[in-house]
Coordinates of C-alpha atoms in Angstrom, one line a residue:
Chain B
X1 CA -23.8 17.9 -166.2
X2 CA -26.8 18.5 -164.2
X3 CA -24.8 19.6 -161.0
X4 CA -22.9 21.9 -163.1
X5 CA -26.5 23.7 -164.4
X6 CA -28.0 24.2 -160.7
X7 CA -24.7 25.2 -159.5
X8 CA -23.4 28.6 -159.4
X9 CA -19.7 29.6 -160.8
X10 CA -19.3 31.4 -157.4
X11 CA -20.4 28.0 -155.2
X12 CA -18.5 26.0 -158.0
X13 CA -15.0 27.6 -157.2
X14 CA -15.5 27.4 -153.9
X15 CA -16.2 23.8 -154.2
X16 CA -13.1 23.5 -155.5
X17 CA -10.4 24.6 -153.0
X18 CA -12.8 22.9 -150.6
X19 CA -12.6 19.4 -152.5
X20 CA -8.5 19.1 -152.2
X21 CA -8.7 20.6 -148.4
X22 CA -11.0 17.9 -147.1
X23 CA -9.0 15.2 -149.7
X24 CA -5.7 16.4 -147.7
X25 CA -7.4 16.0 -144.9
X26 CA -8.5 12.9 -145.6
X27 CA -5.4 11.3 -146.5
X28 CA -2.6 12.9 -144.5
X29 CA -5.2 13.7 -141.2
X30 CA -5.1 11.7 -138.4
X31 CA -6.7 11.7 -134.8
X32 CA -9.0 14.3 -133.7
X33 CA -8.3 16.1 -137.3
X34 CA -9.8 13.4 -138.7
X35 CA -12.6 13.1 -136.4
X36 CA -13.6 16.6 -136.6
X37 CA -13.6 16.4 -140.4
X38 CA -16.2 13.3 -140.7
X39 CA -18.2 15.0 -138.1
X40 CA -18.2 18.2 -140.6
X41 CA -19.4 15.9 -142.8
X42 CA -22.1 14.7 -141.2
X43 CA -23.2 18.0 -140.1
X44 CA -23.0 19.3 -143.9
X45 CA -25.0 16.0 -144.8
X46 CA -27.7 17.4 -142.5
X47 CA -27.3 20.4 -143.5
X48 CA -27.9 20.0 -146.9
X49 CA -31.0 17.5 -145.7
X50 CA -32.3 20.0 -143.5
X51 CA -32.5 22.9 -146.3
X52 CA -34.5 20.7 -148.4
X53 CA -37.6 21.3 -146.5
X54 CA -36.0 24.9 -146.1
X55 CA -36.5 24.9 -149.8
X56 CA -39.7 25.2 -149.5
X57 CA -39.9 27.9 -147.1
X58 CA -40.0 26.0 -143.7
X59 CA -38.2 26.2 -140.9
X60 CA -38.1 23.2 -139.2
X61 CA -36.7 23.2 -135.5
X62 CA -37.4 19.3 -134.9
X63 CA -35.4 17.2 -137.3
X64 CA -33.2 15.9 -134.2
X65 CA -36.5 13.9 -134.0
X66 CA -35.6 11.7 -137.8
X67 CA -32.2 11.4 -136.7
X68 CA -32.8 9.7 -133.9
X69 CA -35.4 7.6 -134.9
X70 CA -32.8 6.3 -138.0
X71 CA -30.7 5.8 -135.5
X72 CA -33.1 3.6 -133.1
X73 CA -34.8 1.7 -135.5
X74 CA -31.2 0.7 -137.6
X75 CA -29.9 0.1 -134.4
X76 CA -32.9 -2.5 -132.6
X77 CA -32.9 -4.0 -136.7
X78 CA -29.5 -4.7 -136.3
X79 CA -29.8 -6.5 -133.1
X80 CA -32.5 -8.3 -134.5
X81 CA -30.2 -9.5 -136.8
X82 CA -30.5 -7.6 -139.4
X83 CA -27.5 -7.1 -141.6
X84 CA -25.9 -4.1 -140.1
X85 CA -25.5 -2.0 -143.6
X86 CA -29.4 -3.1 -144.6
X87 CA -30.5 -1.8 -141.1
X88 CA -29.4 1.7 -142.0
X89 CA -31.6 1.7 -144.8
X90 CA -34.2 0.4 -142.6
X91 CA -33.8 3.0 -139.9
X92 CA -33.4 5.9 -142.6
X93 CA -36.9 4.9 -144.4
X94 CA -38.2 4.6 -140.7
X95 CA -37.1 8.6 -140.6
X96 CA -38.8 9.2 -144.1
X97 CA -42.3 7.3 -143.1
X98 CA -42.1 9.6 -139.9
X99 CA -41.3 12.8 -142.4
X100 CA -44.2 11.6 -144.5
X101 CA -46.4 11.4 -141.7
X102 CA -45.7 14.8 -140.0
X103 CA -46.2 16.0 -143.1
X104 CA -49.8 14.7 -143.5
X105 CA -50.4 15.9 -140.3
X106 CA -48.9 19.3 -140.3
X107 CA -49.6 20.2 -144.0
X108 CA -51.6 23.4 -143.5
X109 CA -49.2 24.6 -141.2
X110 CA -46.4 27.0 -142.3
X111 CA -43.9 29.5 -141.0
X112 CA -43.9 30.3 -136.7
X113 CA -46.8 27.4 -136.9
X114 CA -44.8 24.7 -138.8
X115 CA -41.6 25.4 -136.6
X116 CA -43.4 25.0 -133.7
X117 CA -45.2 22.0 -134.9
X118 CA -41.6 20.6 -135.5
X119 CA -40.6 20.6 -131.9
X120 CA -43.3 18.8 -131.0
X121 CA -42.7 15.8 -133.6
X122 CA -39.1 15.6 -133.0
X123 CA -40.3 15.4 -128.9
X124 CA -42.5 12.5 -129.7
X125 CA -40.3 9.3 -130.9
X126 CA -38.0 10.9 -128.0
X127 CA -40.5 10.1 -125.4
X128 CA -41.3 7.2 -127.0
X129 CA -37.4 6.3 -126.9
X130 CA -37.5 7.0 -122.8
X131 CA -39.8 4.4 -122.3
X132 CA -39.7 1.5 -124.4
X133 CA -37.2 -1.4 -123.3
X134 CA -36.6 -2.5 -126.5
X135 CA -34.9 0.8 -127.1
X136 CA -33.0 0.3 -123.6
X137 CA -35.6 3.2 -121.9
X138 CA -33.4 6.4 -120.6
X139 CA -30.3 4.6 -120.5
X140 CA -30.4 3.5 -123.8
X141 CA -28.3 1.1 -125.7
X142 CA -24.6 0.5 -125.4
X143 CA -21.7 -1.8 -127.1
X144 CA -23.1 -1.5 -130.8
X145 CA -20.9 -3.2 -133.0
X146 CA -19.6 -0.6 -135.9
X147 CA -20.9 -0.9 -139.4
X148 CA -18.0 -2.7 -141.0
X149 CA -15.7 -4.5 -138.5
X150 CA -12.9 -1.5 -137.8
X151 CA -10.2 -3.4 -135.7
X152 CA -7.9 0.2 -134.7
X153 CA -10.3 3.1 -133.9
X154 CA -7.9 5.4 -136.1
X155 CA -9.0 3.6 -139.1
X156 CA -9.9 6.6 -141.9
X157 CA -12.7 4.1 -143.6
X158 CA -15.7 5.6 -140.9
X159 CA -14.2 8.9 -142.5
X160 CA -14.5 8.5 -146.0
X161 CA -17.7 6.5 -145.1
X162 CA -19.1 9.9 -144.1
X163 CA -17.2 12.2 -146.8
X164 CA -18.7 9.6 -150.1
X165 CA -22.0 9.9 -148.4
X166 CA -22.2 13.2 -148.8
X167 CA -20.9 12.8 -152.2
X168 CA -23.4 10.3 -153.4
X169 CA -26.2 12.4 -151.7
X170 CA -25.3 15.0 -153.9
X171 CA -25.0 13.4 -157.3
X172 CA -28.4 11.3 -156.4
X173 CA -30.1 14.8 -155.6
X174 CA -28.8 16.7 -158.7
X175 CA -29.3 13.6 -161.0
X176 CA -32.7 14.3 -160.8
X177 CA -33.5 17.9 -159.5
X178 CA -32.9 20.4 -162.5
X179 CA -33.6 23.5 -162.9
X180 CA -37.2 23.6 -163.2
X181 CA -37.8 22.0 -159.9
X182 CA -35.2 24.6 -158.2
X183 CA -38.0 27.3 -160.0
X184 CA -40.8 25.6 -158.9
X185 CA -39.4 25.5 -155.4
X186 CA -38.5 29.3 -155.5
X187 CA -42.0 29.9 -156.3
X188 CA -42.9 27.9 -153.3
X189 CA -40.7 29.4 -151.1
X190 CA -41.7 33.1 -152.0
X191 CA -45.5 33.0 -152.3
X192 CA -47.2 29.8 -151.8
X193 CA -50.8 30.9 -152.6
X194 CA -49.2 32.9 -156.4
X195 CA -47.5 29.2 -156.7
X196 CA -50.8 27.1 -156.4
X197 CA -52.8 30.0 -158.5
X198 CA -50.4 29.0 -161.1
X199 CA -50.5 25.0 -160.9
X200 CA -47.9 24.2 -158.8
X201 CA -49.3 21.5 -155.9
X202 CA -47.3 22.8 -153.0
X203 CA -48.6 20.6 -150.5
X204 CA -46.8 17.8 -152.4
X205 CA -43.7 19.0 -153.2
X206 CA -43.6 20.3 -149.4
X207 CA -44.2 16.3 -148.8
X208 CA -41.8 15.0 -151.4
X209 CA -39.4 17.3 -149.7
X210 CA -39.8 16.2 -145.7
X211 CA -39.8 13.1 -146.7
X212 CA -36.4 12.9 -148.6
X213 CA -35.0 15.4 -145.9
X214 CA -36.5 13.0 -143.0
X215 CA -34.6 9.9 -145.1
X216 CA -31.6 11.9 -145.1
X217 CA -31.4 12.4 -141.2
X218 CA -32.5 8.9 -140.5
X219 CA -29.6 7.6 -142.8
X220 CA -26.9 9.9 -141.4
X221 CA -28.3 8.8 -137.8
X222 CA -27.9 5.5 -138.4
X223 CA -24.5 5.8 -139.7
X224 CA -23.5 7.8 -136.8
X225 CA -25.2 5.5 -133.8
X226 CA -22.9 2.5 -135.6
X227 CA -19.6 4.9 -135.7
X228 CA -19.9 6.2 -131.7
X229 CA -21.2 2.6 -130.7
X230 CA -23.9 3.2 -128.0
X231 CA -26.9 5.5 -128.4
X232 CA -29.2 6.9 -125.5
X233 CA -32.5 9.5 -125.8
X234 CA -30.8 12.6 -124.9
X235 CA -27.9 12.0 -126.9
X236 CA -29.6 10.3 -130.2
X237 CA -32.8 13.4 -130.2
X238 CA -29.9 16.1 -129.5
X239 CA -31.4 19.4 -130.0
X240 CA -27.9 20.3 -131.2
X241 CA -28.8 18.0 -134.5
X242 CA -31.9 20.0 -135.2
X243 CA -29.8 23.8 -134.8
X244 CA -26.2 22.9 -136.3
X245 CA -27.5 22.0 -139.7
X246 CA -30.4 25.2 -139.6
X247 CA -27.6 27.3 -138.4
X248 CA -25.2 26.1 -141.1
X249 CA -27.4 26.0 -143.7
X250 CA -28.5 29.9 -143.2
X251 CA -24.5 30.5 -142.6
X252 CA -23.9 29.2 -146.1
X253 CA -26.9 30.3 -148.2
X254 CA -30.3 28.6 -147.7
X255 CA -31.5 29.0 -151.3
X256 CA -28.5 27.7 -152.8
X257 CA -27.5 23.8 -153.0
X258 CA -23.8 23.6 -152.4
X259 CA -24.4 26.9 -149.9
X260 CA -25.4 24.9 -146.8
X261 CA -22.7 22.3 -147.3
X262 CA -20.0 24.5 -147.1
X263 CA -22.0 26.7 -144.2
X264 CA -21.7 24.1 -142.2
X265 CA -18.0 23.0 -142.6
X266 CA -16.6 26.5 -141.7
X267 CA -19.5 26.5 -139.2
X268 CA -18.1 23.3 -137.8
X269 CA -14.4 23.3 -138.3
X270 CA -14.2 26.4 -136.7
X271 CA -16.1 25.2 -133.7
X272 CA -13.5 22.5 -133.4
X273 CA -10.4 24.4 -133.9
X274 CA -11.7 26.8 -131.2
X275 CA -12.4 24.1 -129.0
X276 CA -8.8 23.4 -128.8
X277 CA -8.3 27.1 -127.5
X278 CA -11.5 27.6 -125.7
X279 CA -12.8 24.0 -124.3
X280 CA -15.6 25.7 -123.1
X281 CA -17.7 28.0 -124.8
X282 CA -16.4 27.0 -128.0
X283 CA -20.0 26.6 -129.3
X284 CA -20.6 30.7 -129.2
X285 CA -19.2 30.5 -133.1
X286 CA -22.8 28.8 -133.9
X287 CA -24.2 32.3 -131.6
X288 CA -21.6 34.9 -134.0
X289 CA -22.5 32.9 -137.2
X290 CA -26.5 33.5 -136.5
X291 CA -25.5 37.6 -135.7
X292 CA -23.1 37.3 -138.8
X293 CA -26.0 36.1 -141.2
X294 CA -28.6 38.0 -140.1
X295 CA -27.0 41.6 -139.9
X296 CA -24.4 41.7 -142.7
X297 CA -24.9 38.2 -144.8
X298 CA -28.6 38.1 -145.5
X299 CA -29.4 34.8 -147.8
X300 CA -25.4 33.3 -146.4
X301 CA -22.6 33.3 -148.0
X302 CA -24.2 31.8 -151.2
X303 CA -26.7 34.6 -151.9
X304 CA -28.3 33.7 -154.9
X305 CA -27.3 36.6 -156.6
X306 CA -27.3 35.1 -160.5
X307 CA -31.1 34.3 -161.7
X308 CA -31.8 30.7 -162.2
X309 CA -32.5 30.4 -165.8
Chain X
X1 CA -73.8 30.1 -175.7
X2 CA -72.2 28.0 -174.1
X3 CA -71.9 28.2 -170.5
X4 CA -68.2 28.2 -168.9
X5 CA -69.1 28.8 -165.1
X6 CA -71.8 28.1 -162.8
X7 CA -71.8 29.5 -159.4
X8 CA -75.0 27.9 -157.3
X9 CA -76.2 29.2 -154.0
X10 CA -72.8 30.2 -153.0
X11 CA -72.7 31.6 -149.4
X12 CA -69.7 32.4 -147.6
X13 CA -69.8 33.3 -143.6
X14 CA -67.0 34.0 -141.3
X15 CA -66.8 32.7 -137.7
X16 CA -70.7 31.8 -137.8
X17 CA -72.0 35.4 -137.9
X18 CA -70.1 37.5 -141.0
X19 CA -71.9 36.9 -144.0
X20 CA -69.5 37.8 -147.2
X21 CA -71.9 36.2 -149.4
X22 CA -75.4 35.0 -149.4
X23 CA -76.8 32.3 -152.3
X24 CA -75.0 34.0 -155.0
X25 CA -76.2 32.3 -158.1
X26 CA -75.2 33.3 -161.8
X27 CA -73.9 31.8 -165.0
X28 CA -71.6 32.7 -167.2
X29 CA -70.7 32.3 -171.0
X30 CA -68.0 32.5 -173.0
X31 CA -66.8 36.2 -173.6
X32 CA -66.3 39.1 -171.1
X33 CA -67.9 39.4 -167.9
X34 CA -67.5 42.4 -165.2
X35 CA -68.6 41.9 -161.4
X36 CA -69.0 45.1 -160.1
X37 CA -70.3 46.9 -156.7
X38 CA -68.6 49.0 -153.6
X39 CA -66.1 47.8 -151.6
X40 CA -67.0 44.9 -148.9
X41 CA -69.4 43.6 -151.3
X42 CA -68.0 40.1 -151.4
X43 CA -66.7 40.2 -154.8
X44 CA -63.0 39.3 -154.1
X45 CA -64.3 36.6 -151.5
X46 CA -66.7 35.8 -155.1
X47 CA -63.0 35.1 -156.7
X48 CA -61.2 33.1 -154.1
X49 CA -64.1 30.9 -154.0
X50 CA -63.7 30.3 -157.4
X51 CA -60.1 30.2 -157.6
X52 CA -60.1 28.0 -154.9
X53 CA -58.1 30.0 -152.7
X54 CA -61.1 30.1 -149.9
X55 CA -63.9 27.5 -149.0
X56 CA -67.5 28.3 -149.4
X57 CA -69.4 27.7 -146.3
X58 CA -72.1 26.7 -149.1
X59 CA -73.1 26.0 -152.9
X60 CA -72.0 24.5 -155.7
X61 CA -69.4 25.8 -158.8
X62 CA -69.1 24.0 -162.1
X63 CA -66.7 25.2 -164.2
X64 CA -67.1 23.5 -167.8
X65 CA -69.8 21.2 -166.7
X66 CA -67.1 20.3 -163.9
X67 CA -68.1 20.0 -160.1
X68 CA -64.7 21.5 -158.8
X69 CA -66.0 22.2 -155.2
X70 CA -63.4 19.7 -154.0
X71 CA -60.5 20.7 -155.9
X72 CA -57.3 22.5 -154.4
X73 CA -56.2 25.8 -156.4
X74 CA -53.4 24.5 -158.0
X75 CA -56.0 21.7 -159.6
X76 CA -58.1 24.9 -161.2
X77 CA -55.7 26.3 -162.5
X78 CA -55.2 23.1 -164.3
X79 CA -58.7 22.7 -164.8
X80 CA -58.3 25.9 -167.2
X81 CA -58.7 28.8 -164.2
X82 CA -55.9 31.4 -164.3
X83 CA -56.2 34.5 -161.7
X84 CA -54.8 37.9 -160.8
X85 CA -54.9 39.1 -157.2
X86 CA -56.0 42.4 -156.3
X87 CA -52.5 43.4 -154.7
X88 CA -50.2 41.4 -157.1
X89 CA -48.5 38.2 -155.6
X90 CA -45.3 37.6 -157.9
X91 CA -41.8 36.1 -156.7
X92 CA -40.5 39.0 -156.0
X93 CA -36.6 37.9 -156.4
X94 CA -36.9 36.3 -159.3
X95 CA -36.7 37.8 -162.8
X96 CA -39.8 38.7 -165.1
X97 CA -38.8 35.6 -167.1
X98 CA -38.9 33.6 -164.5
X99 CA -42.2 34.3 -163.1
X100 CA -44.0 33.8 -166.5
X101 CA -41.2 30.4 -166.9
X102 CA -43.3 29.0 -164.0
X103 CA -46.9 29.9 -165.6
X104 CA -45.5 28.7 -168.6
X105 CA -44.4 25.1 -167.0
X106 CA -48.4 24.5 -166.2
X107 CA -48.9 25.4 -169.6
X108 CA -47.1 22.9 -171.0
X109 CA -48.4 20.2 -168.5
X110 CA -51.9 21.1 -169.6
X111 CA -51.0 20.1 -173.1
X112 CA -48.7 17.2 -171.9
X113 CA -45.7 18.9 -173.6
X114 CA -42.2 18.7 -172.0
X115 CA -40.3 22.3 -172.6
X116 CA -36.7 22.6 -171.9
X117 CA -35.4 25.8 -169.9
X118 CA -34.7 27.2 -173.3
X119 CA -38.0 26.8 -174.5
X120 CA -39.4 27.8 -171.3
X121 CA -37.5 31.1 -171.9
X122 CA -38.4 32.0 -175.2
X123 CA -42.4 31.4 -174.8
X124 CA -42.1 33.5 -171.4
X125 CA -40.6 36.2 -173.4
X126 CA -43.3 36.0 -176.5
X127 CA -46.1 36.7 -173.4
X128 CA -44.0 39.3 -172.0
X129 CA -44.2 40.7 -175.5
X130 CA -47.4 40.3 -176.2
X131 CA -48.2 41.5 -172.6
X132 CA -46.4 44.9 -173.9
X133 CA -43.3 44.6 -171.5
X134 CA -40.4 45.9 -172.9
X135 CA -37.6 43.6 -173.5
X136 CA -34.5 45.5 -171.5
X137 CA -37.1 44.4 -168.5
X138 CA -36.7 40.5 -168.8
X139 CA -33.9 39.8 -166.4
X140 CA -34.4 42.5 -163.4
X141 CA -36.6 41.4 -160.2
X142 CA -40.1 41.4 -160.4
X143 CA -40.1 43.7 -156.8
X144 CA -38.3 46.1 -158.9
X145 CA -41.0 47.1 -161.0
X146 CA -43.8 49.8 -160.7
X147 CA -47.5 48.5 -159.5
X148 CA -49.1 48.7 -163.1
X149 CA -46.2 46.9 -164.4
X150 CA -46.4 44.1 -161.4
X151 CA -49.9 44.1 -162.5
X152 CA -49.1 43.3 -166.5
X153 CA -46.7 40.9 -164.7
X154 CA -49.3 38.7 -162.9
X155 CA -51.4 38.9 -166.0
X156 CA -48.7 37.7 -168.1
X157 CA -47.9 34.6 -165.6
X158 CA -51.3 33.7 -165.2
X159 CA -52.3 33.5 -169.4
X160 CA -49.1 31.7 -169.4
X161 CA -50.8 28.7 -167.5
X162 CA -53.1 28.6 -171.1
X163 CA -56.1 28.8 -169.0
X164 CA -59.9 29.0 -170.4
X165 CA -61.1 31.4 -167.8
X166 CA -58.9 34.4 -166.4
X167 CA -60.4 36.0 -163.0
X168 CA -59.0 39.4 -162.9
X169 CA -59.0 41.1 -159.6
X170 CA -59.3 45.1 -160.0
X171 CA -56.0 44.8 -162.4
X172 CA -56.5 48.6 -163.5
X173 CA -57.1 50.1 -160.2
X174 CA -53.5 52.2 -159.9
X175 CA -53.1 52.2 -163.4
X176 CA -52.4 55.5 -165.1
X177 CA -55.6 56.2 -168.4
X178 CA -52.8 55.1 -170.8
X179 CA -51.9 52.2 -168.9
X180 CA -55.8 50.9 -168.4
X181 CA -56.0 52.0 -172.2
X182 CA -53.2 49.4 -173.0
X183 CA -54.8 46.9 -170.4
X184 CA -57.8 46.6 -172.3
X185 CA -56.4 46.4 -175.6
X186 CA -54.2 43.2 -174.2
X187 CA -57.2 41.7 -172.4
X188 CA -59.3 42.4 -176.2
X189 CA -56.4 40.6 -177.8
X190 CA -56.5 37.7 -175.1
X191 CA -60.6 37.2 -175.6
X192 CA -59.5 36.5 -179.1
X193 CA -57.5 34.4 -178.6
X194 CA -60.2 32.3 -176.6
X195 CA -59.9 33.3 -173.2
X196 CA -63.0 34.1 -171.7
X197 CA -62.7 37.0 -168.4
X198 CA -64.4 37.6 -165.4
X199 CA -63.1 40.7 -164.0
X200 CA -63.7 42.4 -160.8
X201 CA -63.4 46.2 -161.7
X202 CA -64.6 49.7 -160.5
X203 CA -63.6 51.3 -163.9
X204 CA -66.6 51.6 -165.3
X205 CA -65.3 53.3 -168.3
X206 CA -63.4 49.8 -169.0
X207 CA -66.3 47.8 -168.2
X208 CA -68.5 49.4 -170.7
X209 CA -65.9 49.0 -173.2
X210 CA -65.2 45.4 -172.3
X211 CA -67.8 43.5 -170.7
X212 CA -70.9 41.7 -172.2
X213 CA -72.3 41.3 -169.1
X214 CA -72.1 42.9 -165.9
X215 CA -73.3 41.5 -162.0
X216 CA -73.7 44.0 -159.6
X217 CA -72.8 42.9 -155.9
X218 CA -73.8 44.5 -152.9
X219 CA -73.2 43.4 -149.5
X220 CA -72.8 40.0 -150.7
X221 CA -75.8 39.4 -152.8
X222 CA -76.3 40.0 -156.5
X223 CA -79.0 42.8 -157.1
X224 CA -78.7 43.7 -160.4
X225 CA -77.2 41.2 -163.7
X226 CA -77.3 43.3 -166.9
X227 CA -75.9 42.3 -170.4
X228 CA -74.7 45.2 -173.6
X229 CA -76.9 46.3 -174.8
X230 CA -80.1 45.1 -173.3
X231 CA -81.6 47.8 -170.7
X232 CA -83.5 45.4 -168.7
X233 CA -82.5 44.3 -165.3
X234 CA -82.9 41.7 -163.2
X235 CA -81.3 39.5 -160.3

């Protein structure tokens, strides 16, 4: 009930020729179709993680830096021994202890400052990464068994793996934000010091937010080190994790909840169905969706054109 | 009387050599007070002080007995300290009721009671009401508004919050004589209610008609304090 009070009727419709595209999909895909639909929804995951801090008005540039570290530390934990499914639990509250942190540390910081700021904490576990051998130093780590034992590589279930993820993110997020935090948070947003005149702590929320967004990454990362089965620096701190969910998430409508979720889907699905046409320069669809949003779709396609309450 | 605010010694100086304000001491009681002087006088610096908003370099402030030095803006405000801002600060894209809904939620914190969006709703309207905004308002954008009516906005979020001591920031300064006329008929109403005012104002036709007291600030000292009817003067 919840999810239908925070969710628009225009975001809700949409939802729902989405839903039996991606079930389609799902069922009847196979091959690269299939592959480029579980990576859309791990993009939209992040997406949707990335825009909580959004939420609050900041623009991070630097959450490449929780995915990786979820992926790391569920990866050594695993090694370790560590039951493979409880280690990306492990690496994901890793990400969320390293959200909470940066968020102690940067806490006064906000807008050019706080993106800034971002770069530099996702660069930090990445050096880190490049020259510990535990983590396997540049070359990083390689042969990592997959979370569940997949015997044929075409098997769906690292598909709908992804796909209920994203579900279950959802319905845990809207099980317990209602409508008065989404207020709260457009108060933030807008005019921080009008917010705190009137009560509202920002600094926490802004914590409670980076640290759930953080968890997010570092759960996603750790699902997706176990589904491509080796991990390296540059590939695990990818700026390309910290700008596909930003961009996908302004695409669909930073300031609404299903908006960056559905951003980053077109956003991504395009990229690969282009790619087919155009292997290279494929990625230019991220460049036209940034010069889309910010001269004709200011807010995204999800504009929060109704009033909350 | 009882006193509501204590300001001690309270100096303020930017990068080590711009004094705002030097050992400002008063008290105040419960009821109306204005702070007056020309501009550059320290007196919004006075308010953010209070409010929070800004750190004094020195001094103490006790509001209710209180040493709330330490405590972050959003913690006054709990503490019973609602404020205006000289240039109004409102979320601009949301509706009318929806900036009071958010002064209303702190409101109900305060007094431990937990409103539902409905509820929320119809006690932002009665402010809006009371305020003297007109209903067919309610729903448009808070940017859409004129600046007296952001104005009776910002007040209206800000009593919302149920506070003990409203700082009001020069709230009649581009108001029209009817509109400061209806200004200080809502802020009479509010002191009845129990909320006690320190206003910054340069209206000094709405200070006589309002304040008990009035500070006079000038270049970031206090060099005259006078109360109604009482002629004398003195720092």
């Amino acid at each position: 009930m919840k999810l239908l009070q925070i969710v628009t009727k225009q975001e809700l419709k949409s939802s729902l020729i989405a839903i039996p595209v991606f079930t389609l999909i799902l069922i009847n895909g196979s091959g690269y179709l299939l592959t480029a639909a579980s990576y859309g929804f791990l993009i939209a995951i992040l997406s949707f993680g990335w825009n909580l801090t959004a939420l609050t008005g900041e623009i991070s540039l630097g959450h490449a830096g929780f995915f990786g570290i979820g992926a790391y530390v569920a990866v050594i934990s695993g090694i370790s021994g560590i039951n493979s499914v409880l280690s990306v639990f492990i690496g994901a509250l890793a990400a969320g202890v390293y959200g909470a942190i940066t968020s102690l540390s940067f806490y006064r910081l906000s807008g050019v400052g706080f993106a800034l700021a971002s770069i530099a904490f996702s660069q930090i576990p990445k050096i880190v990464a490049e020259n510990l051998s535990i983590t396997g130093a540049g070359s990083g780590i390689v042969n990592i068994k997959p979370l569940f034992i997949i015997k044929s590589i075409n098997t769906p279930l690292r598909e709908y793996i992804m796909g209920a993820s994203l579900l279950i993110i959802l319905l845990i997020f809207t099980a317990f934000a209602g409508k008065k935090i989404w207020l709260k948070l457009s108060a933030i947003r807008q005019n921080r010091i009008a917010a705190e005149a009137l009560g509202i702590a920002t600094i926490r929320y802004k914590q409670i937010n980076m640290l759930i967004s953080s968890f997010i990454f570092g759960f996603v990362g750790a699902l997706w080190t176990y589904w491509i089965g080796y991990i390296n620096p540059d590939t695990a701190f990818d700026l390309y994790f910290s700008t596909a969910p930003l961009i996908g998430a302004l695409f669909g409508g930073r300031n609404s909840l299903i908006g960056p979720i559905i951003g980053a889907l077109i956003l991504y699905l395009s990229d690969s169905a282009i790619s087919m046409i155009f292997p290279v320069g494929h990625k230019a669809v991220y460049g036209l969706a940034i010069l889309v949003t910010i001269m004709a779709l200011r807010g995204g396609i999800f504009k929060a054109k109704k009033a909350i309450i | 009387m009882k006193t509501i605010l204590e300001i001690k010694n309270i100096s303020k100086i930017y990068d080590k050599t711009v004094v705002a304000l030097s050992n400002v001491s008063f008290k105040i009681e419960y009821g109306i007070t204005a702070i007056t002087g020309p501009n550059g006088a320290g007196k919004t610096t006075l308010f953010n002080i209070i409010s929070g908003t800004v750190k004094a370099s020195s001094g103490e402030i006790r509001f209710l007995g209180k040493r709330i030095n330490g405590y972050q803006p959003h913690k006054r405000c709990m503490a019973g300290i609602g404020r205006t801002f000289q240039i109004p600060r409102l979320f601009d894209e949301n509706s009318l009721l929806e900036n009071v809904a958010i002064g209303v939620m702190t409101g109900a914190k305060k007094i431990k009671e937990n409103m539902n969006i409905d509820s929320l709703k119809k006690q932002a309207g009665e402010i809006l009401n009371f305020i003297g905004i007109k209903e067919n308002k309610y729903e448009i954008k808070a940017k859409k508004l004129t600046l007296a009516e952001q104005k009776m906005l910002q007040l209206a979020t800000a009593v919302a919050t149920k506070p003990k001591l409203m700082l009001i920031d020069e709230l009649s300064s581009g108001m029209t004589f009817q509109d400061a006329l209806r200004l200080s008929d809502v802020i009479k109403r509010l002191y009845d209610y129990g909320i006690s005012f320190l206003m910054v104002e340069h209206n000094m036709e709405l200070i006589n008609k309002l304040a008990e007291k009035i500070i006079v600030l000038h270049e970031g000292q206090i060099v005259n304090v006078s109360e109604k009817g009482d002629n004398e003067t003195g720092k």
